[in-house]
């Protein structure tokens, strides 16, 4: 800096000297050459005045520059003196913040949700949380929003007190203000009532006045996407490239008013960040709720949970939509369902069984409702007289699930609705029976609405959606059962109908016009099973099917069951629009990561 100032001064002095050399002496008068030239020549006094003005301007400029340099030097000196003073000040709170000390006494850690009511006020607590953001108000004050799941609470770090009082130092406030968003921290302090409700936190009537704060796991300063972006509608086709580019590499704690929107693909690529939103935390809990309600209802009805293999010697459902894997020196297949083993368990006198496990389908379907791996909720049970005994159990199961979600997960559903506003899922109330239609009745409703289809033709996806709308208009429900499907479109183990040889004792369950469960009475007589397999071109003596087929030689009671797609139930109940949002780490024809 000093060198540059010296160069500028030398250049300025050189320019002044040059001007003085170029200007004519004040007493000199050049001889006129002719009348024209003498008339255009400036007076000597004017030229001298300009030279004098240039010298004065240069002096003023140099004086002003010197003054600025002295001012800057004084400021630097003051800053250095302040730094030295701060360095000499003892940080009496140095042990109350920083990296988590080890070893240390194990604290009694509570959760944010335990602080929901005002009875927690004036209590000392320790919580392990994420620092969602920090907001410095002054050198002595900083506010934080702490998050745990989908609950948030404000924390206050204010410089006050002394070491003896366990106070907070300025150095501690400065350190807290610089914490990266999403850092995991252990925070200890006193719960107090704020002067006014905290609008930016889910727990608005309380805040934590911090005494100690330690970093458990520090987050980097930049994320591949902002957490706030996952709370916005996904980009539509055509606007993805431009807006995603704007948000690329944006700091996660950006204070800009415009939060970049991202595509569902970007969200799924960075699923660990995406899962941290309150909406996804709520979806995860609701999905758990469906699984729990499924189990508790069936256990209450005398069902036993079983665990069947997922490596098969043959396709369990027939067809080509099966994943083949190398199994030592031969090929094996990933189970398309636990169907064969469920039935064999019935033959083993298990009576009523259920399973929750992965299901694999090698369908190259890139739709909003298909995945290549999903969670199956399967059940199978014997019946005494008619397979509708099983339909009654299944209907009761879904009533239990829907009522349980409404009663136990109202808060989670409300959180999801904020991001995905959709009409509440409608089902019959006050003990009314769920709507059951025969396949032929469904076809008749579609024909009356102008659709064209045959009596024994399978319903297309548009047909299913249209039927869902018609049922909603007529019966006021988003849930219905379709019974007695054509035999030709069902698997080989489906029992033919006794009333019509072209129909079968099979059924599908629908939510918002989309199938979520498929089931049927199964063939329990060996001869009929072999006959149906031959009719559909399935080898009954195939290595992978022989044990299953032979099991019916030893006597198996009449039975029926079904398979439910867990993710389909969740995404249709909540109206998420895409099944991938109901899967923690979805798998489809285009996705094998993360």
Coordinates of C-alpha atoms in Angstrom, one line a residue:
X1 CA 0.0 0.0 0.0
X2 CA 2.8 2.4 0.9
X3 CA 4.6 1.6 -2.4
X4 CA 1.5 2.3 -4.4
X5 CA 1.0 5.7 -2.6
X6 CA 4.6 6.7 -3.3
X7 CA 4.2 5.9 -7.0
X8 CA 1.0 8.0 -7.2
X9 CA 2.7 10.9 -5.5
X10 CA 5.7 10.7 -7.9
X11 CA 3.4 10.7 -10.9
X12 CA 1.4 13.6 -9.6
X13 CA 4.6 15.6 -9.0
X14 CA 5.9 14.8 -12.5
X15 CA 2.6 16.0 -14.1
X16 CA 2.8 19.3 -12.2
X17 CA 6.4 19.8 -13.3
X18 CA 5.5 19.1 -16.9
X19 CA 2.7 21.6 -16.8
X20 CA 5.0 24.2 -15.4
X21 CA 7.6 23.5 -18.1
X22 CA 5.0 23.7 -20.9
X23 CA 3.5 27.0 -19.7
X24 CA 5.2 30.2 -21.1
X25 CA 6.9 32.6 -18.7
X26 CA 4.6 35.3 -17.5
X27 CA 6.9 38.1 -18.8
X28 CA 7.6 36.6 -22.3
X29 CA 5.7 37.8 -25.4
X30 CA 6.2 35.7 -28.5
X31 CA 6.6 37.9 -31.7
X32 CA 3.5 37.8 -33.8
X33 CA 4.0 36.2 -37.3
X34 CA 0.8 37.6 -38.8
X35 CA -2.5 39.2 -37.8
X36 CA -4.4 35.9 -37.8
X37 CA -2.0 34.1 -35.5
X38 CA -1.8 37.0 -33.0
X39 CA -5.6 37.2 -32.8
X40 CA -5.9 33.5 -31.6
X41 CA -3.1 33.5 -29.1
X42 CA -4.2 33.4 -25.4
X43 CA -3.0 36.1 -23.2
X44 CA 0.0 35.2 -21.0
X45 CA -1.9 36.1 -17.9
X46 CA -4.6 33.4 -18.6
X47 CA -2.0 30.8 -19.2
X48 CA -0.2 31.6 -16.0
X49 CA -3.5 31.5 -14.1
X50 CA -4.2 27.9 -15.4
X51 CA -0.7 26.7 -14.3
X52 CA -1.2 28.3 -10.8
X53 CA -4.7 26.5 -10.6
X54 CA -3.2 23.1 -11.5
X55 CA -0.6 23.5 -8.8
X56 CA -3.2 24.4 -6.2
X57 CA -5.4 21.5 -7.2
X58 CA -2.5 19.1 -6.9
X59 CA -1.6 20.4 -3.4
X60 CA -5.2 20.0 -2.3
X61 CA -5.4 16.4 -3.7
X62 CA -2.2 15.5 -2.0
X63 CA -3.4 17.0 1.3
X64 CA -6.7 15.1 1.1
X65 CA -4.9 11.8 0.3
X66 CA -2.6 12.3 3.2
X67 CA -5.5 12.9 5.5
X68 CA -7.2 9.7 4.3
X69 CA -4.0 7.7 4.8
X70 CA -3.7 9.0 8.3
X71 CA -7.4 8.2 9.0
X72 CA -6.9 4.6 7.7
X73 CA -3.8 4.1 9.7
X74 CA -5.6 5.3 12.8
X75 CA -8.4 2.9 12.2
X76 CA -6.0 0.0 11.7
X77 CA -4.3 1.0 14.9
X78 CA -7.6 1.0 16.8
X79 CA -8.6 -2.4 15.4
X80 CA -5.3 -3.9 16.4
X81 CA -5.6 -2.4 19.8
X82 CA -9.2 -3.8 20.1
X83 CA -8.0 -7.2 19.0
X84 CA -5.3 -7.1 21.5
X85 CA -7.7 -6.1 24.2
X86 CA -10.1 -8.9 23.3
X87 CA -7.2 -11.4 23.3
X88 CA -6.2 -10.2 26.8
X89 CA -9.8 -10.6 28.1
X90 CA -10.3 -14.0 29.7
X91 CA -13.2 -16.0 28.2
X92 CA -14.9 -17.2 31.4
X93 CA -17.4 -19.3 29.4
X94 CA -14.7 -21.2 27.3
X95 CA -15.7 -24.5 28.8
X96 CA -19.4 -24.1 28.0
X97 CA -19.2 -24.2 24.2
X98 CA -17.1 -25.8 21.4
X99 CA -16.7 -29.4 20.5
X100 CA -18.4 -32.0 22.7
X101 CA -15.9 -32.7 25.5
X102 CA -14.9 -36.3 26.1
X103 CA -15.0 -38.0 28.5
X104 CA -17.8 -36.4 30.4
X105 CA -20.8 -37.2 32.6
X106 CA -23.7 -38.5 30.7
X107 CA -26.4 -35.8 30.7
X108 CA -30.2 -36.5 31.1
X109 CA -31.2 -35.7 27.6
X110 CA -34.8 -34.8 26.9
X111 CA -36.7 -34.3 23.6
X112 CA -38.3 -31.1 22.2
X113 CA -41.7 -32.8 22.1
X114 CA -41.5 -33.1 25.9
X115 CA -41.5 -29.3 26.1
X116 CA -44.9 -28.9 24.5
X117 CA -46.8 -27.4 27.5
X118 CA -46.0 -24.6 29.8
X119 CA -45.3 -26.9 32.8
X120 CA -41.8 -27.2 31.3
X121 CA -41.1 -23.5 32.0
X122 CA -38.2 -22.7 34.4
X123 CA -36.8 -26.2 34.1
X124 CA -33.2 -26.9 33.1
X125 CA -33.0 -29.2 30.1
X126 CA -30.5 -30.8 27.8
X127 CA -31.5 -31.6 24.2
X128 CA -29.7 -33.0 21.2
X129 CA -30.9 -31.1 18.1
X130 CA -30.1 -29.7 14.7
X131 CA -29.3 -26.0 14.5
X132 CA -31.8 -25.1 11.8
X133 CA -30.6 -21.5 11.6
X134 CA -28.9 -18.7 13.6
X135 CA -29.8 -15.0 13.7
X136 CA -27.4 -12.6 15.4
X137 CA -29.0 -9.4 16.7
X138 CA -25.9 -7.8 18.2
X139 CA -22.5 -8.7 19.6
X140 CA -24.2 -9.8 22.8
X141 CA -27.3 -11.6 21.4
X142 CA -28.1 -14.4 19.0
X143 CA -31.2 -16.4 18.4
X144 CA -31.3 -20.0 17.1
X145 CA -34.1 -22.3 15.8
X146 CA -33.5 -25.8 17.1
X147 CA -35.1 -28.8 15.3
X148 CA -35.9 -32.3 16.2
X149 CA -38.0 -34.3 13.8
X150 CA -40.8 -31.9 12.8
X151 CA -40.7 -30.0 16.1
X152 CA -38.8 -26.7 16.5
X153 CA -38.1 -24.4 19.4
X154 CA -36.3 -21.1 19.7
X155 CA -33.1 -20.7 21.7
X156 CA -31.5 -17.5 23.0
X157 CA -27.8 -17.0 23.6
X158 CA -27.2 -13.7 25.4
X159 CA -23.9 -12.4 26.9
X160 CA -24.4 -11.8 30.6
X161 CA -23.1 -12.8 34.0
X162 CA -19.7 -14.1 35.1
X163 CA -17.9 -17.3 35.4
X164 CA -19.2 -17.7 39.0
X165 CA -22.7 -17.2 37.8
X166 CA -22.3 -19.7 34.9
X167 CA -22.8 -16.8 32.5
X168 CA -22.4 -16.4 28.7
X169 CA -19.4 -14.5 27.3
X170 CA -19.3 -12.4 24.2
X171 CA -16.9 -14.9 22.7
X172 CA -19.5 -17.6 23.2
X173 CA -22.2 -15.5 21.5
X174 CA -19.8 -14.9 18.5
X175 CA -19.0 -18.6 18.2
X176 CA -22.7 -19.6 18.3
X177 CA -23.6 -17.0 15.6
X178 CA -21.1 -18.6 13.2
X179 CA -22.5 -22.2 13.6
X180 CA -23.4 -23.8 10.3
X181 CA -27.1 -24.6 9.7
X182 CA -28.0 -28.3 10.2
X183 CA -25.1 -28.9 12.7
X184 CA -26.0 -31.4 15.3
X185 CA -25.6 -29.9 18.8
X186 CA -26.1 -30.7 22.4
X187 CA -27.8 -27.7 24.1
X188 CA -28.3 -27.1 27.8
X189 CA -30.3 -24.3 29.3
X190 CA -33.4 -23.1 31.1
X191 CA -36.8 -23.2 29.5
X192 CA -38.7 -19.9 29.8
X193 CA -41.8 -18.2 28.4
X194 CA -41.0 -15.6 25.7
X195 CA -42.4 -12.1 25.9
X196 CA -44.6 -13.0 22.9
X197 CA -45.3 -16.2 20.9
X198 CA -42.5 -17.4 18.6
X199 CA -44.1 -17.5 15.1
X200 CA -41.1 -19.2 13.5
X201 CA -41.2 -22.3 15.8
X202 CA -43.7 -25.0 16.2
X203 CA -43.4 -24.7 20.0
X204 CA -44.4 -21.0 20.2
X205 CA -45.0 -20.6 23.9
X206 CA -41.5 -21.5 25.2
X207 CA -37.9 -20.9 24.4
X208 CA -34.5 -22.2 25.8
X209 CA -32.1 -19.7 27.3
X210 CA -28.8 -21.4 26.5
X211 CA -26.1 -22.0 29.1
X212 CA -24.0 -24.6 27.3
X213 CA -23.8 -25.7 23.7
X214 CA -21.5 -28.3 22.1
X215 CA -21.1 -29.5 18.5
X216 CA -21.8 -33.2 18.2
X217 CA -21.5 -33.3 14.4
X218 CA -20.7 -30.2 12.3
X219 CA -22.4 -29.7 8.9
X220 CA -20.6 -28.2 5.9
X221 CA -21.4 -24.7 4.7
X222 CA -22.9 -25.7 1.4
X223 CA -25.5 -28.4 0.6
X224 CA -26.4 -29.7 -2.9
X225 CA -29.9 -28.3 -2.3
X226 CA -31.5 -26.1 0.3
X227 CA -33.7 -27.8 2.9
X228 CA -36.3 -25.2 2.2
X229 CA -36.4 -26.2 -1.5
X230 CA -37.9 -29.6 -0.5
X231 CA -40.8 -27.8 1.0
X232 CA -41.8 -26.2 -2.3
X233 CA -43.7 -27.7 -5.3
X234 CA -41.4 -29.6 -7.6
X235 CA -40.3 -28.1 -10.8
X236 CA -42.5 -28.9 -13.8
X237 CA -41.1 -30.1 -17.1
X238 CA -39.5 -27.3 -19.1
X239 CA -38.6 -25.1 -16.1
X240 CA -36.2 -27.5 -14.5
X241 CA -32.9 -26.6 -16.0
X242 CA -33.1 -22.9 -15.5
X243 CA -34.3 -22.8 -11.9
X244 CA -32.3 -25.8 -10.8
X245 CA -29.2 -24.1 -12.1
X246 CA -30.0 -21.0 -10.0
X247 CA -30.1 -23.0 -6.9
X248 CA -27.1 -25.2 -7.7
X249 CA -24.6 -25.0 -4.9
X250 CA -26.7 -22.4 -3.0
X251 CA -25.8 -22.1 0.7
X252 CA -28.3 -23.9 2.8
X253 CA -28.6 -21.0 5.2
X254 CA -29.1 -18.4 2.4
X255 CA -31.0 -15.3 3.5
X256 CA -32.3 -14.6 0.0
X257 CA -36.0 -14.2 -0.4
X258 CA -36.2 -16.5 -3.4
X259 CA -35.6 -20.1 -2.5
X260 CA -34.7 -22.2 -5.6
X261 CA -37.1 -24.9 -6.6
X262 CA -35.8 -28.3 -7.4
X263 CA -37.1 -31.4 -9.2
X264 CA -38.2 -34.6 -7.5
X265 CA -35.2 -36.2 -9.1
X266 CA -32.9 -33.8 -7.3
X267 CA -34.7 -34.4 -4.1
X268 CA -34.4 -38.1 -4.4
X269 CA -30.7 -37.9 -5.4
X270 CA -30.1 -36.0 -2.1
X271 CA -32.6 -38.0 -0.1
X272 CA -30.8 -37.6 3.3
X273 CA -31.3 -33.9 3.1
X274 CA -34.8 -34.2 1.7
X275 CA -35.9 -36.5 4.5
X276 CA -35.2 -33.8 7.1
X277 CA -38.2 -31.7 6.2
X278 CA -41.2 -31.8 8.6
X279 CA -43.4 -33.2 5.7
X280 CA -41.1 -36.2 5.1
X281 CA -40.7 -36.7 8.8
X282 CA -44.5 -36.9 9.0
X283 CA -44.8 -39.2 6.0
X284 CA -42.3 -41.6 7.6
X285 CA -44.3 -41.7 10.8
X286 CA -47.6 -42.2 8.9
X287 CA -46.1 -45.1 6.9
X288 CA -44.9 -46.7 10.2
X289 CA -48.5 -46.1 11.5
X290 CA -50.0 -48.1 8.6
X291 CA -47.6 -51.0 9.2
X292 CA -48.3 -50.9 13.0
X293 CA -52.1 -50.8 12.5
X294 CA -51.9 -53.6 10.0
X295 CA -50.0 -55.8 12.5
X296 CA -52.1 -55.0 15.6
X297 CA -55.4 -55.7 13.9
X298 CA -54.3 -59.0 12.5
X299 CA -52.6 -60.1 15.7
X300 CA -55.9 -59.3 17.5
X301 CA -57.7 -61.6 15.0
X302 CA -55.4 -64.5 15.7
X303 CA -52.9 -64.1 12.9
X304 CA -49.2 -65.2 13.2
X305 CA -46.4 -63.2 11.5
X306 CA -44.2 -65.3 9.3
X307 CA -41.0 -64.7 7.4
X308 CA -40.6 -66.2 3.9
X309 CA -37.6 -66.4 1.6
X310 CA -37.0 -63.9 -1.1
X311 CA -34.8 -66.0 -3.3
X312 CA -36.8 -68.4 -5.4
X313 CA -36.1 -71.2 -7.8
X314 CA -39.0 -70.0 -10.0
X315 CA -41.1 -66.9 -10.5
X316 CA -43.8 -66.9 -7.8
X317 CA -46.4 -65.1 -9.8
X318 CA -45.5 -66.5 -13.3
X319 CA -44.8 -64.3 -16.2
X320 CA -41.6 -62.5 -17.2
X321 CA -41.6 -59.6 -14.7
X322 CA -39.1 -61.2 -12.4
X323 CA -35.5 -60.4 -11.5
X324 CA -33.0 -63.1 -12.2
X325 CA -29.9 -63.4 -10.1
X326 CA -26.9 -65.7 -10.3
X327 CA -27.1 -68.2 -7.4
X328 CA -23.8 -69.9 -7.4
X329 CA -23.8 -72.2 -10.5
X330 CA -27.5 -71.7 -11.4
X331 CA -30.1 -69.0 -11.6
X332 CA -32.5 -67.8 -8.9
X333 CA -35.3 -65.2 -8.8
X334 CA -36.3 -62.5 -6.5
X335 CA -39.7 -63.1 -5.0
X336 CA -42.6 -61.3 -6.7
X337 CA -44.7 -62.0 -3.6
X338 CA -44.7 -64.4 -0.6
X339 CA -47.8 -66.1 -2.2
X340 CA -46.5 -69.6 -2.6
X341 CA -45.0 -69.8 0.9
X342 CA -48.1 -68.2 2.5
X343 CA -50.3 -71.0 1.0
X344 CA -47.8 -73.7 2.1
X345 CA -48.0 -72.2 5.6
X346 CA -51.7 -72.7 5.5
X347 CA -51.1 -76.3 4.4
X348 CA -48.8 -76.6 7.5
X349 CA -51.8 -75.7 9.6
X350 CA -50.7 -72.2 10.6
X351 CA -54.4 -71.1 10.1
X352 CA -53.9 -67.3 9.8
X353 CA -50.6 -65.8 8.7
X354 CA -49.3 -62.4 7.7
X355 CA -46.0 -61.0 6.5
X356 CA -44.4 -57.6 6.0
X357 CA -41.5 -57.7 3.6
X358 CA -39.9 -56.5 0.3
X359 CA -41.6 -57.4 -3.0
X360 CA -39.7 -57.3 -6.4
X361 CA -41.4 -56.6 -9.7
X362 CA -39.3 -56.4 -12.9
X363 CA -41.8 -54.1 -14.7
X364 CA -40.3 -51.4 -16.8
X365 CA -43.1 -49.0 -15.8
X366 CA -42.0 -45.4 -15.2
X367 CA -45.3 -44.2 -13.8
X368 CA -46.4 -42.3 -10.7
X369 CA -47.6 -45.5 -9.0
X370 CA -45.0 -48.2 -9.9
X371 CA -41.8 -49.2 -8.3
X372 CA -39.5 -52.2 -8.9
X373 CA -39.2 -52.8 -5.1
X374 CA -41.9 -52.0 -2.5
X375 CA -43.1 -53.2 0.9
X376 CA -45.8 -55.8 0.8
X377 CA -48.4 -56.3 3.5
X378 CA -49.5 -59.8 2.9
X379 CA -52.0 -62.1 4.6
X380 CA -53.6 -65.5 4.2
X381 CA -56.3 -67.3 6.2
X382 CA -58.6 -70.3 6.1
X383 CA -62.3 -69.9 6.0
X384 CA -65.2 -72.1 6.9
X385 CA -68.0 -71.6 4.3
X386 CA -67.4 -68.8 1.9
X387 CA -64.4 -66.6 0.9
X388 CA -66.3 -63.5 1.8
X389 CA -65.4 -64.4 5.4
X390 CA -61.9 -63.2 4.3
X391 CA -63.3 -60.1 2.6
X392 CA -65.0 -59.2 5.9
X393 CA -61.7 -59.5 7.7
X394 CA -59.9 -57.4 5.1
X395 CA -62.7 -54.7 5.2
X396 CA -62.3 -54.6 9.0
X397 CA -58.6 -54.2 8.6
X398 CA -58.9 -51.1 6.4
X399 CA -61.5 -49.6 8.7
X400 CA -59.0 -50.0 11.5
X401 CA -56.2 -48.5 9.5
X402 CA -58.2 -45.5 8.3
X403 CA -59.6 -44.8 11.8
X404 CA -56.3 -45.3 13.4
X405 CA -54.5 -42.8 11.1
X406 CA -57.2 -40.2 11.8
X407 CA -57.0 -40.7 15.5
X408 CA -53.3 -41.2 16.2
X409 CA -51.6 -39.3 13.3
X410 CA -53.8 -36.2 13.0
X411 CA -50.8 -33.9 13.6
X412 CA -48.7 -35.6 11.0
X413 CA -51.5 -35.6 8.5
X414 CA -52.0 -31.8 9.0
X415 CA -48.3 -31.2 8.4
X416 CA -48.4 -33.1 5.1
X417 CA -51.6 -31.3 4.0
X418 CA -49.7 -28.0 4.3
X419 CA -47.3 -29.0 1.5
X420 CA -49.7 -31.3 -0.4
X421 CA -53.2 -29.8 0.0
X422 CA -55.8 -32.4 -1.0
X423 CA -59.3 -33.3 -0.1
X424 CA -59.6 -35.4 3.0
X425 CA -59.8 -39.2 2.3
X426 CA -63.5 -40.2 2.6
X427 CA -64.8 -43.5 3.9
X428 CA -68.2 -44.6 5.2
X429 CA -68.8 -43.4 8.7
X430 CA -70.9 -44.6 11.7
X431 CA -70.4 -48.3 11.1
X432 CA -71.6 -48.2 7.5
X433 CA -70.3 -51.1 5.4
X434 CA -67.6 -50.4 2.8
X435 CA -68.8 -50.2 -0.8
X436 CA -68.6 -53.6 -2.5
X437 CA -69.3 -54.0 -6.2
X438 CA -69.0 -56.9 -8.5
X439 CA -66.8 -56.5 -11.5
X440 CA -69.8 -56.6 -13.8
X441 CA -71.4 -53.8 -11.8
X442 CA -68.3 -51.7 -12.2
X443 CA -68.3 -52.3 -15.9
X444 CA -72.0 -51.3 -16.1
X445 CA -71.2 -48.0 -14.3
X446 CA -68.4 -47.3 -16.8
X447 CA -70.7 -48.0 -19.7
X448 CA -73.4 -45.7 -18.4
X449 CA -70.7 -43.0 -18.2
X450 CA -69.9 -43.6 -21.9
X451 CA -67.0 -46.0 -21.7
X452 CA -66.7 -48.9 -24.1
X453 CA -65.4 -52.3 -22.8
X454 CA -66.1 -56.0 -22.9
X455 CA -67.6 -58.1 -20.1
X456 CA -64.4 -59.9 -19.4
X457 CA -61.9 -57.3 -20.3
X458 CA -59.4 -56.1 -17.7
X459 CA -59.8 -52.6 -16.5
X460 CA -57.2 -50.1 -17.7
X461 CA -55.7 -47.4 -15.5
X462 CA -58.0 -44.8 -17.0
X463 CA -61.0 -47.1 -16.4
X464 CA -60.0 -47.6 -12.7
X465 CA -59.7 -43.8 -12.2
X466 CA -63.0 -43.1 -13.9
X467 CA -64.7 -45.8 -11.8
X468 CA -63.2 -44.2 -8.7
X469 CA -64.8 -40.9 -9.6
X470 CA -68.2 -42.5 -10.3
X471 CA -68.1 -44.4 -7.0
X472 CA -67.2 -41.1 -5.2
X473 CA -70.1 -39.3 -6.8
X474 CA -72.6 -42.1 -6.1
X475 CA -71.5 -43.3 -2.7
X476 CA -69.4 -40.5 -1.3
X477 CA -66.3 -42.7 -0.6
X478 CA -62.7 -42.8 -1.9
X479 CA -62.5 -46.5 -0.9
X480 CA -64.3 -49.5 -2.5
X481 CA -64.0 -53.2 -3.3
X482 CA -64.4 -54.8 -6.7
X483 CA -65.2 -58.6 -6.5
X484 CA -65.6 -61.5 -9.0
X485 CA -62.9 -60.6 -11.6
X486 CA -62.7 -62.5 -15.0
X487 CA -60.7 -65.7 -14.4
X488 CA -58.5 -65.2 -17.6
X489 CA -56.8 -62.1 -16.1
X490 CA -55.9 -63.7 -12.7
X491 CA -53.0 -65.9 -11.7
X492 CA -53.0 -69.7 -12.0
X493 CA -53.7 -70.3 -8.3
X494 CA -57.0 -68.3 -8.3
X495 CA -60.2 -70.3 -7.6
X496 CA -62.8 -70.2 -10.5
X497 CA -66.2 -69.0 -9.6
X498 CA -68.9 -71.6 -9.0
X499 CA -71.5 -69.4 -10.6
X500 CA -69.7 -68.5 -13.9
X501 CA -66.8 -70.4 -15.2
X502 CA -65.4 -67.3 -16.8
X503 CA -65.2 -65.5 -13.5
X504 CA -63.2 -66.1 -10.3
X505 CA -63.4 -65.6 -6.6
X506 CA -61.0 -62.7 -6.7
X507 CA -61.1 -59.1 -5.6
X508 CA -59.2 -55.8 -5.7
X509 CA -59.4 -52.9 -3.3
X510 CA -59.2 -49.3 -4.5
X511 CA -58.3 -45.9 -3.0
X512 CA -58.9 -42.7 -5.0
X513 CA -59.5 -44.8 -8.1
X514 CA -56.2 -46.8 -7.9
X515 CA -55.7 -50.4 -6.9
X516 CA -53.9 -50.9 -3.6
X517 CA -54.6 -54.6 -2.9
X518 CA -55.2 -57.7 -5.0
X519 CA -56.5 -61.0 -3.5
X520 CA -58.6 -64.1 -4.1
X521 CA -59.7 -67.5 -2.9
X522 CA -56.8 -69.8 -3.8
X523 CA -57.2 -73.3 -5.3
X524 CA -56.7 -75.8 -2.5
X525 CA -57.3 -79.0 -4.5
X526 CA -54.2 -80.5 -6.2
X527 CA -56.0 -81.8 -9.4
X528 CA -57.7 -78.5 -10.1
X529 CA -54.4 -76.6 -9.5
X530 CA -52.5 -78.7 -12.0
X531 CA -55.4 -78.3 -14.5
X532 CA -55.3 -74.5 -14.2
X533 CA -51.5 -74.4 -14.5
X534 CA -51.6 -76.4 -17.7
X535 CA -54.3 -74.2 -19.1
X536 CA -52.1 -71.1 -18.6
X537 CA -48.9 -72.9 -19.8
X538 CA -47.3 -73.0 -16.4
X539 CA -45.2 -76.2 -15.7
X540 CA -46.5 -77.8 -12.5
X541 CA -43.4 -80.0 -12.3
X542 CA -40.9 -77.1 -12.6
X543 CA -38.2 -77.3 -10.0
X544 CA -39.3 -74.0 -8.4
X545 CA -43.0 -75.0 -8.3
X546 CA -43.0 -78.7 -7.6
X547 CA -42.8 -78.5 -3.8
X548 CA -45.6 -75.9 -3.8
X549 CA -47.9 -78.1 -6.1
X550 CA -47.1 -81.3 -4.2
X551 CA -48.0 -79.7 -0.9
X552 CA -51.7 -79.8 -2.0
X553 CA -51.5 -83.6 -2.3
X554 CA -51.5 -83.8 1.5
X555 CA -54.7 -81.9 2.1
X556 CA -55.0 -78.1 2.4
X557 CA -58.1 -76.4 3.8
X558 CA -60.0 -73.7 1.8
X559 CA -58.2 -70.4 2.1
X560 CA -57.9 -66.9 0.7
X561 CA -55.9 -63.7 1.2
X562 CA -54.3 -60.7 -0.4
X563 CA -51.3 -58.5 -0.9
X564 CA -51.3 -54.8 -0.1
X565 CA -48.7 -52.3 -1.3
X566 CA -47.7 -50.2 1.7
X567 CA -46.4 -47.3 -0.3
X568 CA -49.5 -47.2 -2.4
X569 CA -51.8 -47.0 0.6
X570 CA -49.7 -44.1 2.0
X571 CA -49.3 -42.0 -1.1
X572 CA -53.0 -42.4 -2.1
X573 CA -54.3 -41.7 1.4
X574 CA -52.2 -38.5 1.7
X575 CA -52.7 -37.5 -2.0
X576 CA -48.9 -37.2 -2.6
X577 CA -49.2 -37.6 -6.4
X578 CA -46.2 -39.9 -6.7
X579 CA -45.5 -43.2 -4.9
X580 CA -41.8 -42.4 -4.6
X581 CA -42.6 -39.7 -2.0
X582 CA -43.9 -42.5 0.2
X583 CA -40.7 -44.6 -0.1
X584 CA -37.6 -43.7 1.9
X585 CA -35.2 -44.8 -0.8
X586 CA -37.4 -45.7 -3.9
X587 CA -36.4 -48.1 -6.6
X588 CA -37.7 -47.9 -10.1
X589 CA -36.4 -48.7 -13.6
X590 CA -34.3 -45.6 -13.6
X591 CA -33.1 -45.5 -9.9
X592 CA -30.8 -47.7 -7.9
X593 CA -29.4 -45.1 -5.6
X594 CA -28.9 -43.8 -3.0

